[in-house]
PDB file of C-alpha atoms in Angstrom:
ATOM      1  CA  UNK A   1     102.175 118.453 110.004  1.00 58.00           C
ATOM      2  CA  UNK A   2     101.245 115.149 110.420  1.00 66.00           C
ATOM      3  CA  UNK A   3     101.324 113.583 113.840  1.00 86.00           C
ATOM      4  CA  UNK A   4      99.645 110.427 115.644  1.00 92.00           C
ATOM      5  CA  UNK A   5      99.462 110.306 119.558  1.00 93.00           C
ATOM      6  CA  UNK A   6      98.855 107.847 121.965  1.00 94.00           C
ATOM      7  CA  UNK A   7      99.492 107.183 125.421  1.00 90.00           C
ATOM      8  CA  UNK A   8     102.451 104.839 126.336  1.00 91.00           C
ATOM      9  CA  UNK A   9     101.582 102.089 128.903  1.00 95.00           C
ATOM     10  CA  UNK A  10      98.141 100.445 129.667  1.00 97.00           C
ATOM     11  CA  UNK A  11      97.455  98.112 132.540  1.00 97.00           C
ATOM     12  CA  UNK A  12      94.751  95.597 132.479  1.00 97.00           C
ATOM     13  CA  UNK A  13      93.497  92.664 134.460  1.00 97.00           C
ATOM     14  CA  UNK A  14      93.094  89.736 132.580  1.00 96.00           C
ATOM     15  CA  UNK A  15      89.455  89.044 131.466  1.00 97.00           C
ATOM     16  CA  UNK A  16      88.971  93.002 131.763  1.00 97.00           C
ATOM     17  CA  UNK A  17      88.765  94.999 128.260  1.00 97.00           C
ATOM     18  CA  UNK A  18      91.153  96.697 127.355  1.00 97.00           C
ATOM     19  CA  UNK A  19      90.818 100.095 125.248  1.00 97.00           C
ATOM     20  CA  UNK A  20      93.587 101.675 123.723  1.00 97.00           C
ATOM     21  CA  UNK A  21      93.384 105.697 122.447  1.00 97.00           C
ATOM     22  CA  UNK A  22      94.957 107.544 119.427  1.00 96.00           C
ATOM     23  CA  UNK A  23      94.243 110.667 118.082  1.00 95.00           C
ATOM     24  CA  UNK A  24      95.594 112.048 114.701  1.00 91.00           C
ATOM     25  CA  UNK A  25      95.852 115.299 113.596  1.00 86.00           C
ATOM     26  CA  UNK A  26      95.714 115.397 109.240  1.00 80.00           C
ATOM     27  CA  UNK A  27      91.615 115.181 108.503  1.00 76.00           C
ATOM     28  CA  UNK A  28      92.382 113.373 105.349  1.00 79.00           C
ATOM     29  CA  UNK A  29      93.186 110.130 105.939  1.00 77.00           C
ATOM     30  CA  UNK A  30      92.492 107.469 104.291  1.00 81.00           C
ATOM     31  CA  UNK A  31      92.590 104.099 106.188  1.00 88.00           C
ATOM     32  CA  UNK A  32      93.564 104.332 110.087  1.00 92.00           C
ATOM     33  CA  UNK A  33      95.160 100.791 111.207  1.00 94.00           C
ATOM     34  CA  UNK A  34      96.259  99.259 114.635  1.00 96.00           C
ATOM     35  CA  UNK A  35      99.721  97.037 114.272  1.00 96.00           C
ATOM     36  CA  UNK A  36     100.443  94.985 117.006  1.00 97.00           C
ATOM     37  CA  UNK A  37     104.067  94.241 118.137  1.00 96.00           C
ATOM     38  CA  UNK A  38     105.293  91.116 120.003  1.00 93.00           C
ATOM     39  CA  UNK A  39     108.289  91.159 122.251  1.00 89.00           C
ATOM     40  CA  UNK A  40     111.303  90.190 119.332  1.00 85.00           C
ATOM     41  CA  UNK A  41     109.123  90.569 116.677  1.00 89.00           C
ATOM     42  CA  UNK A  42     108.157  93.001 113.589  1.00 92.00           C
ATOM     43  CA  UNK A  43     104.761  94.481 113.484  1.00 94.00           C
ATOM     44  CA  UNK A  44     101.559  92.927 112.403  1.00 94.00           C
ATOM     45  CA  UNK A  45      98.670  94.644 111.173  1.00 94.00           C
ATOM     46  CA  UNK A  46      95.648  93.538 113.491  1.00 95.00           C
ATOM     47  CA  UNK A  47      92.807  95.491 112.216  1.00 94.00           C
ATOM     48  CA  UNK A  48      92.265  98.471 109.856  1.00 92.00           C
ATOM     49  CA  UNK A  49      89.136 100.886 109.574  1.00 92.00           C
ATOM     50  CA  UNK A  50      87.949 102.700 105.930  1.00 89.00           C
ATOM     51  CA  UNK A  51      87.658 106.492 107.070  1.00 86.00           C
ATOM     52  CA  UNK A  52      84.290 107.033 105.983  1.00 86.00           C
ATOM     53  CA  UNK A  53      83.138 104.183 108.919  1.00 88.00           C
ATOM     54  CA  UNK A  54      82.203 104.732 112.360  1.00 92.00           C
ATOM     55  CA  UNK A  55      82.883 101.308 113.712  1.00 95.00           C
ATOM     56  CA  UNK A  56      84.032  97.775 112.859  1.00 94.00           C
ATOM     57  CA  UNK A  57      84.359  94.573 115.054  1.00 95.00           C
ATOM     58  CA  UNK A  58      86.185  91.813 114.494  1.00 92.00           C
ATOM     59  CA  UNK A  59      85.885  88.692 117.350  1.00 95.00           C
ATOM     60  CA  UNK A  60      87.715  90.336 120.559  1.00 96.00           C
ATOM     61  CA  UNK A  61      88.366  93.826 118.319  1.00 97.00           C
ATOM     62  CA  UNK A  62      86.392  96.597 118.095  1.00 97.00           C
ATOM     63  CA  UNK A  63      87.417  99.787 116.783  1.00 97.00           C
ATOM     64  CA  UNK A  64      85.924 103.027 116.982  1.00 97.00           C
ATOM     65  CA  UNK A  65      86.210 105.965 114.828  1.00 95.00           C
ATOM     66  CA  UNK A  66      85.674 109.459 115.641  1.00 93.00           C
ATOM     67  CA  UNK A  67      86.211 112.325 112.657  1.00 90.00           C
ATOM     68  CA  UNK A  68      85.130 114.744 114.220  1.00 90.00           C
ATOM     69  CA  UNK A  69      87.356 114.612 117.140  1.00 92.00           C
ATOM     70  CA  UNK A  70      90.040 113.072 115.072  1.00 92.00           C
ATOM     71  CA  UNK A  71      89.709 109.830 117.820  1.00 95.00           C
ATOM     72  CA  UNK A  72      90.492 106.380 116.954  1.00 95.00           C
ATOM     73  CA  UNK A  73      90.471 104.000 119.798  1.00 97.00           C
ATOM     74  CA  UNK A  74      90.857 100.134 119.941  1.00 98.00           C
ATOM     75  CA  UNK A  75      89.039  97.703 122.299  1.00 98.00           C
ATOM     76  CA  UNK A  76      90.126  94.192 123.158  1.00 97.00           C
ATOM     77  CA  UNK A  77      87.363  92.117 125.146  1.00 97.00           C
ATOM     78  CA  UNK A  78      88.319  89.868 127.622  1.00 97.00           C
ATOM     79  CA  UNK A  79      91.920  90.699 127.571  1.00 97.00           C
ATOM     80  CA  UNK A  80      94.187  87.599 127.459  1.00 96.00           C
ATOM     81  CA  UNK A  81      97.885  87.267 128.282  1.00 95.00           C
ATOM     82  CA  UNK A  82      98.757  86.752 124.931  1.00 94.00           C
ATOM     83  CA  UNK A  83      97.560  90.116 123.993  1.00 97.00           C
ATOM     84  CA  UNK A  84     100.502  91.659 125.999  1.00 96.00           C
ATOM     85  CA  UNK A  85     102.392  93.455 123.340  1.00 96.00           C
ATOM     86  CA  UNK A  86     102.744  96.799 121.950  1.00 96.00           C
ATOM     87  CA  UNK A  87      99.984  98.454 119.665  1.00 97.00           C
ATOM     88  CA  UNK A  88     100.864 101.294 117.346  1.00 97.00           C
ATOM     89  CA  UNK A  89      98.429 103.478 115.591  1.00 96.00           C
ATOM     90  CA  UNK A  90      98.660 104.567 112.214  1.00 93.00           C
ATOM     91  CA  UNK A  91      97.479 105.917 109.420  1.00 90.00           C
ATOM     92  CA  UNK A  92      97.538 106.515 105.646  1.00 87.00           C
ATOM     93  CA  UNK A  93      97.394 110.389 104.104  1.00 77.00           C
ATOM     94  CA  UNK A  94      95.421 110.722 100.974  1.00 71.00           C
ATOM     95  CA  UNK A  95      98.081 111.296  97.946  1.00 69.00           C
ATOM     96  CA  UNK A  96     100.747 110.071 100.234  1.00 70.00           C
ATOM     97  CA  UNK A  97     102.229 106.839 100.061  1.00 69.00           C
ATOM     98  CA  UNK A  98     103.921 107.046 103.461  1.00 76.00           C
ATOM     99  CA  UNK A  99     101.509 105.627 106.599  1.00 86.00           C
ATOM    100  CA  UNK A 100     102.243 107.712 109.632  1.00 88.00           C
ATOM    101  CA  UNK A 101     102.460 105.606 113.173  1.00 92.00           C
ATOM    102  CA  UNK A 102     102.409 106.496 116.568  1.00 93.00           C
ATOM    103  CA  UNK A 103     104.709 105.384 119.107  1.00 93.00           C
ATOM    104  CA  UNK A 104     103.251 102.614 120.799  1.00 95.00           C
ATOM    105  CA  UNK A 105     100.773 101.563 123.716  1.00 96.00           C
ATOM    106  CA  UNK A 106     102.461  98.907 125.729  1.00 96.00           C
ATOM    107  CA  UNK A 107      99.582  96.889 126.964  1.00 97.00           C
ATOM    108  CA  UNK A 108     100.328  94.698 130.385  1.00 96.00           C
ATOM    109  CA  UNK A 109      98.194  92.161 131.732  1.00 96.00           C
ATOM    110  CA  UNK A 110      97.800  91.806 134.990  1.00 93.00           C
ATOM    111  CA  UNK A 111      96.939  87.964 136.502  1.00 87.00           C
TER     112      UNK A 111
ATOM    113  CA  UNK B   1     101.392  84.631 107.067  1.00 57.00           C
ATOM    114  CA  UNK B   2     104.032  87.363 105.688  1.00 60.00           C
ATOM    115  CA  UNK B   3     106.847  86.393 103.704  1.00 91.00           C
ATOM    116  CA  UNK B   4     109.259  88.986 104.121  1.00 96.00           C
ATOM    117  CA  UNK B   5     112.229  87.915 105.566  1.00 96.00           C
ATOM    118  CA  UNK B   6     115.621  89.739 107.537  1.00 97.00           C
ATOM    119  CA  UNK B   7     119.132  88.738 107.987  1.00 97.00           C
ATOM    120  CA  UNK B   8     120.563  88.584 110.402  1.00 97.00           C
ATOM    121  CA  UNK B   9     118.024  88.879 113.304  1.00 96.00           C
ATOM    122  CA  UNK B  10     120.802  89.776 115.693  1.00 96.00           C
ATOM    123  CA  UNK B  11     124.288  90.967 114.845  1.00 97.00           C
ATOM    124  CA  UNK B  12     127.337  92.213 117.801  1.00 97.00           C
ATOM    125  CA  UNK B  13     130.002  94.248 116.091  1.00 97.00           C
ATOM    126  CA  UNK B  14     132.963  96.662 116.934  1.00 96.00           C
ATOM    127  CA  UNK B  15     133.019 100.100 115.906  1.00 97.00           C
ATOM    128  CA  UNK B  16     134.418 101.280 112.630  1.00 96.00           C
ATOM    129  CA  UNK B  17     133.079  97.950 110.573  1.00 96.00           C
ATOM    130  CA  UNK B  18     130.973  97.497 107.904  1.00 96.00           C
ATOM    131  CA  UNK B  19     127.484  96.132 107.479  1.00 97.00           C
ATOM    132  CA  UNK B  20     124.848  95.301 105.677  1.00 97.00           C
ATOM    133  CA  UNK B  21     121.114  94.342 106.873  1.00 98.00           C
ATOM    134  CA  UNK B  22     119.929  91.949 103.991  1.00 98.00           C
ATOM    135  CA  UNK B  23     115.866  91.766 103.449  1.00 98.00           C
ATOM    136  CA  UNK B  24     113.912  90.059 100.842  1.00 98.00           C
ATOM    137  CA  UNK B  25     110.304  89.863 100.328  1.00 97.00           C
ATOM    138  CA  UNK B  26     108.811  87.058  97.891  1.00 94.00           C
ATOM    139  CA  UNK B  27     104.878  89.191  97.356  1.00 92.00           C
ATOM    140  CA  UNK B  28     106.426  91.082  94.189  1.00 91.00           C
ATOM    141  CA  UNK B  29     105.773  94.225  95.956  1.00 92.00           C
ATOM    142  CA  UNK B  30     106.884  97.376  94.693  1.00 91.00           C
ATOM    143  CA  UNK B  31     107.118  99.158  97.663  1.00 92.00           C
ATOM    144  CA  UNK B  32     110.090  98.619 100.561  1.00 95.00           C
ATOM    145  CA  UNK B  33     110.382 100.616 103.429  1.00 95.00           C
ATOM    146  CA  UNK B  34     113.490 100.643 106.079  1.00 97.00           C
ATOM    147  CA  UNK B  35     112.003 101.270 109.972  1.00 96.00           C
ATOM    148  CA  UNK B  36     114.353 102.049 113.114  1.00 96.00           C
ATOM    149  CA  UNK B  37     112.977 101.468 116.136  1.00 94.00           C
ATOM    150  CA  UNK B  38     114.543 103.128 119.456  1.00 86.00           C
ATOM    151  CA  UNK B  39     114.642 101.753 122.860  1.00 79.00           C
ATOM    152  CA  UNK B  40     111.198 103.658 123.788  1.00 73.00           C
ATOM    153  CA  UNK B  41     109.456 101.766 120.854  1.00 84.00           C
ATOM    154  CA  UNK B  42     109.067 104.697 118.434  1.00 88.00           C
ATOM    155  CA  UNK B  43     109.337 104.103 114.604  1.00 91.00           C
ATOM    156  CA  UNK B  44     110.945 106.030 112.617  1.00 92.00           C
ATOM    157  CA  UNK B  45     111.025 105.908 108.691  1.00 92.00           C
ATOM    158  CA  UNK B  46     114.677 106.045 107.299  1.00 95.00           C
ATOM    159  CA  UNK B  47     114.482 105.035 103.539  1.00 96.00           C
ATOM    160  CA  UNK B  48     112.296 103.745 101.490  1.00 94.00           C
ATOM    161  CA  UNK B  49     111.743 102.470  97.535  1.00 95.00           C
ATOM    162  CA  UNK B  50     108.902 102.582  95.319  1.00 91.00           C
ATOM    163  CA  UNK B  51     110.613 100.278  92.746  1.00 93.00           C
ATOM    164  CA  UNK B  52     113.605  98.881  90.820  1.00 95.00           C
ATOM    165  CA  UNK B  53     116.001 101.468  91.094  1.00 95.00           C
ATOM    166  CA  UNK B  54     113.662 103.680  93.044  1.00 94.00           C
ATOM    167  CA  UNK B  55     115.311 104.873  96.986  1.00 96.00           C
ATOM    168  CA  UNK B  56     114.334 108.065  98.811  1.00 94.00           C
ATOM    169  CA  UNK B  57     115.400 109.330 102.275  1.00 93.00           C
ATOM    170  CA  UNK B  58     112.758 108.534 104.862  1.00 90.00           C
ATOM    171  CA  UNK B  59     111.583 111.302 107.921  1.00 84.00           C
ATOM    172  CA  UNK B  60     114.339 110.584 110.002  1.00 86.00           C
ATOM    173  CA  UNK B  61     118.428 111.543 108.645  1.00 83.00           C
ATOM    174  CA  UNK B  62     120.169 108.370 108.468  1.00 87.00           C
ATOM    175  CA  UNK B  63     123.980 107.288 107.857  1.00 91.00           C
ATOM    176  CA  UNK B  64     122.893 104.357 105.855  1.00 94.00           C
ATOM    177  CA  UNK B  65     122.408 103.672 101.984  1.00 95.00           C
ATOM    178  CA  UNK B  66     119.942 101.742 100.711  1.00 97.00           C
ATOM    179  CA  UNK B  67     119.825  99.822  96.956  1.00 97.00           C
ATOM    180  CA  UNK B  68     117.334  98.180  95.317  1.00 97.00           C
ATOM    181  CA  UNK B  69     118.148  96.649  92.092  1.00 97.00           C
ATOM    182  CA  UNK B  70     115.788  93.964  92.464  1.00 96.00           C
ATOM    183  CA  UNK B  71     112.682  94.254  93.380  1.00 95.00           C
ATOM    184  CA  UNK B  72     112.537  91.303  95.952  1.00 96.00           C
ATOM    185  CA  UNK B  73     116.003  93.206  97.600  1.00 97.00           C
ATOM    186  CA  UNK B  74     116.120  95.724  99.783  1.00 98.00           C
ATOM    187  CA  UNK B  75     119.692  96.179 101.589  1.00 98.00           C
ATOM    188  CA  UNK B  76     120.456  98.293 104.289  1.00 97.00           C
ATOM    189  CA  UNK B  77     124.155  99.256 104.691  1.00 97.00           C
ATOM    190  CA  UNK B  78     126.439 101.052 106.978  1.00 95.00           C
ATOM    191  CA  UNK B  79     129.590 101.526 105.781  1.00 95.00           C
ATOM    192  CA  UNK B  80     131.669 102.313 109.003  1.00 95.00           C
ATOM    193  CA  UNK B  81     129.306 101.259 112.256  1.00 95.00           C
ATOM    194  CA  UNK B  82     129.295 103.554 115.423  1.00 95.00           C
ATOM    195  CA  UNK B  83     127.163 102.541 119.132  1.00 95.00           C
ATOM    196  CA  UNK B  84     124.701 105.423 117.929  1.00 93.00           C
ATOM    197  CA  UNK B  85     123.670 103.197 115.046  1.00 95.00           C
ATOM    198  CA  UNK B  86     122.346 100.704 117.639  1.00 95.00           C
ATOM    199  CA  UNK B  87     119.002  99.920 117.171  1.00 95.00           C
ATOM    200  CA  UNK B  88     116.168  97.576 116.003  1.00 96.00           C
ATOM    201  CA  UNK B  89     115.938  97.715 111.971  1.00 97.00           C
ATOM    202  CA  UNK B  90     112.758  96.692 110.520  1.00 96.00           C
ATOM    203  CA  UNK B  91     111.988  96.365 106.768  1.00 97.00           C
ATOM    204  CA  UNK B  92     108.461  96.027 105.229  1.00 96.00           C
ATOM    205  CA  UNK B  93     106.631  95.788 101.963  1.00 95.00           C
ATOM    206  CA  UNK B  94     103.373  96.742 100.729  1.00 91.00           C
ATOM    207  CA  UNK B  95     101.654  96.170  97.384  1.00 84.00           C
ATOM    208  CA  UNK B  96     100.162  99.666  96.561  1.00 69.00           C
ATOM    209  CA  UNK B  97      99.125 102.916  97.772  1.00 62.00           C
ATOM    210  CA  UNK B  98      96.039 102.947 100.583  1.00 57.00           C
ATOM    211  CA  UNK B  99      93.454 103.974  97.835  1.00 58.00           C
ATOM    212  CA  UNK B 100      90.345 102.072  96.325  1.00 54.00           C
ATOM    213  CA  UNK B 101      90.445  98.194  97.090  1.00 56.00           C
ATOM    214  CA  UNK B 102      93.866  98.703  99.029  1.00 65.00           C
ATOM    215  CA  UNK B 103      94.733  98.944 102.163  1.00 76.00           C
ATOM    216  CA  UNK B 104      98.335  99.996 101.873  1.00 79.00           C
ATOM    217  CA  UNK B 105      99.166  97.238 104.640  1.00 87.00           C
ATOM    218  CA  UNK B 106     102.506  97.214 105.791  1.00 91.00           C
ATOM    219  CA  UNK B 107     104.236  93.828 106.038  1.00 93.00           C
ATOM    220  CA  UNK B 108     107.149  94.008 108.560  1.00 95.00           C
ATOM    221  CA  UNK B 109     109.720  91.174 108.547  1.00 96.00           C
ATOM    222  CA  UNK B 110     110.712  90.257 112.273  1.00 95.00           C
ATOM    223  CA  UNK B 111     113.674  92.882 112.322  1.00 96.00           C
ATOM    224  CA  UNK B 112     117.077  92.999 112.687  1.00 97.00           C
ATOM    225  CA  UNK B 113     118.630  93.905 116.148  1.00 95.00           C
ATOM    226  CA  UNK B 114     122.202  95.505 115.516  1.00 96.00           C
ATOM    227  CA  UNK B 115     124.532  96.238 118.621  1.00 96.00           C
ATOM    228  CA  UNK B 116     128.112  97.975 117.632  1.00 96.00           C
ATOM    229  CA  UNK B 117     130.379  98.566 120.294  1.00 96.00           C
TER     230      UNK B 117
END
């Protein structure tokens, strides 16, 4: 079945990049997405990626997109505190209306 | 900015009551979608509606009902409360399935954080 993983926590000095790592197991996805969670709040989507695309930067965001390996990862240059919050992958199955998530990377920044 | 809005954000009540999570979305989107969230941050999909009179049973078996007779209405409601109901309950929206020009974005409204005791 469907299933998105990524690890839980993530430390990171501030001005350091931070990259965050998903991997996803259905091959036909559609759109793969990062949300990003403040403490008290509902999710946001931050950035989204087309699954025929390798890469796509935005500012401070890169993402990266690996098919093959079924990798998605998310970078964040020069880390700032207000980027402490909790990042979900996700993504959309083709002829599914439902969008799969994972269950979180908590990213802390360290002074 | 997203307007999709919950009541109440936070809510304290004894066992045994009933209540209803109210959210509201002004985009005219079709599609509503009910979210609990768990201590350790993990989502999970309870209901959701593709339309006016539209509600289906999300991944995850849930003691709640859903209606949605308008489609800018989406309550959530639990008709006799228990502590293992206690959670964060998120609603979102999206305008259309993730195919050609659309993303399928989900837009979450801030939740709504429900403590029975």
């Amino acid at each position: 079945g469907e299933d998105v993983e990524q690890s839980l926590f993530l430390s990171v000095r501030e001005g350091d990049s931070s990259v965050i790592n998903c991997t996803y197991t259905d091959s036909s996805s559609t759109y793969l997405y990062w949300y990003k969670q403040e403490p008290g709040a509902g999710l946001q989507l931050l950035t989204y990626i087309f699954s025929n695309m390798d890469m796509k930067q935005d500012q401070r965001l890169t993402v990266l997109l690996n098919k093959k390996d079924k990798h998605l990862s998310l970078r964040i240059a020069d880390t700032q505190t207000g980027d402490s919050a909790i990042y979900f992958c996700a993504e959309s199955i083709t002829g599914d209306d439902k969008i799969i998530f994972g269950k979180g990377t908590r990213l802390h920044i360290l002074p | 900015e997203a307007d999709i809005y919950q009541t109440p954000r936070y809510l304290v009540i004894g066992t045994g009551k009933k209540i209803t999570l109210e959210c509201s979305q002004t985009m005219g989107h079709d599609k509503m979608y009910w979210y609990q969230q768990d201590p350790g941050m993990e989502l999970h999909l309870i209901h959701y509606s593709y339309g006016v009179n539209s509600t289906e049973k999300g991944d995850l078996s849930s003691e709640s009902t859903v209606s949605r007779i308008r489609t800018e209405h989406f309550p959530l409601t639990l008709e006799s409360a228990r502590p293992s109901h206690t959670s964060q309950y998120l609603c979102a929206s999206s305008e259309s399935s993730p195919t050609g020009p659309n993303t399928g974005e989900l837009f979450f409204g801030e939740g709504s954080r429900l403590t029975v005791l």
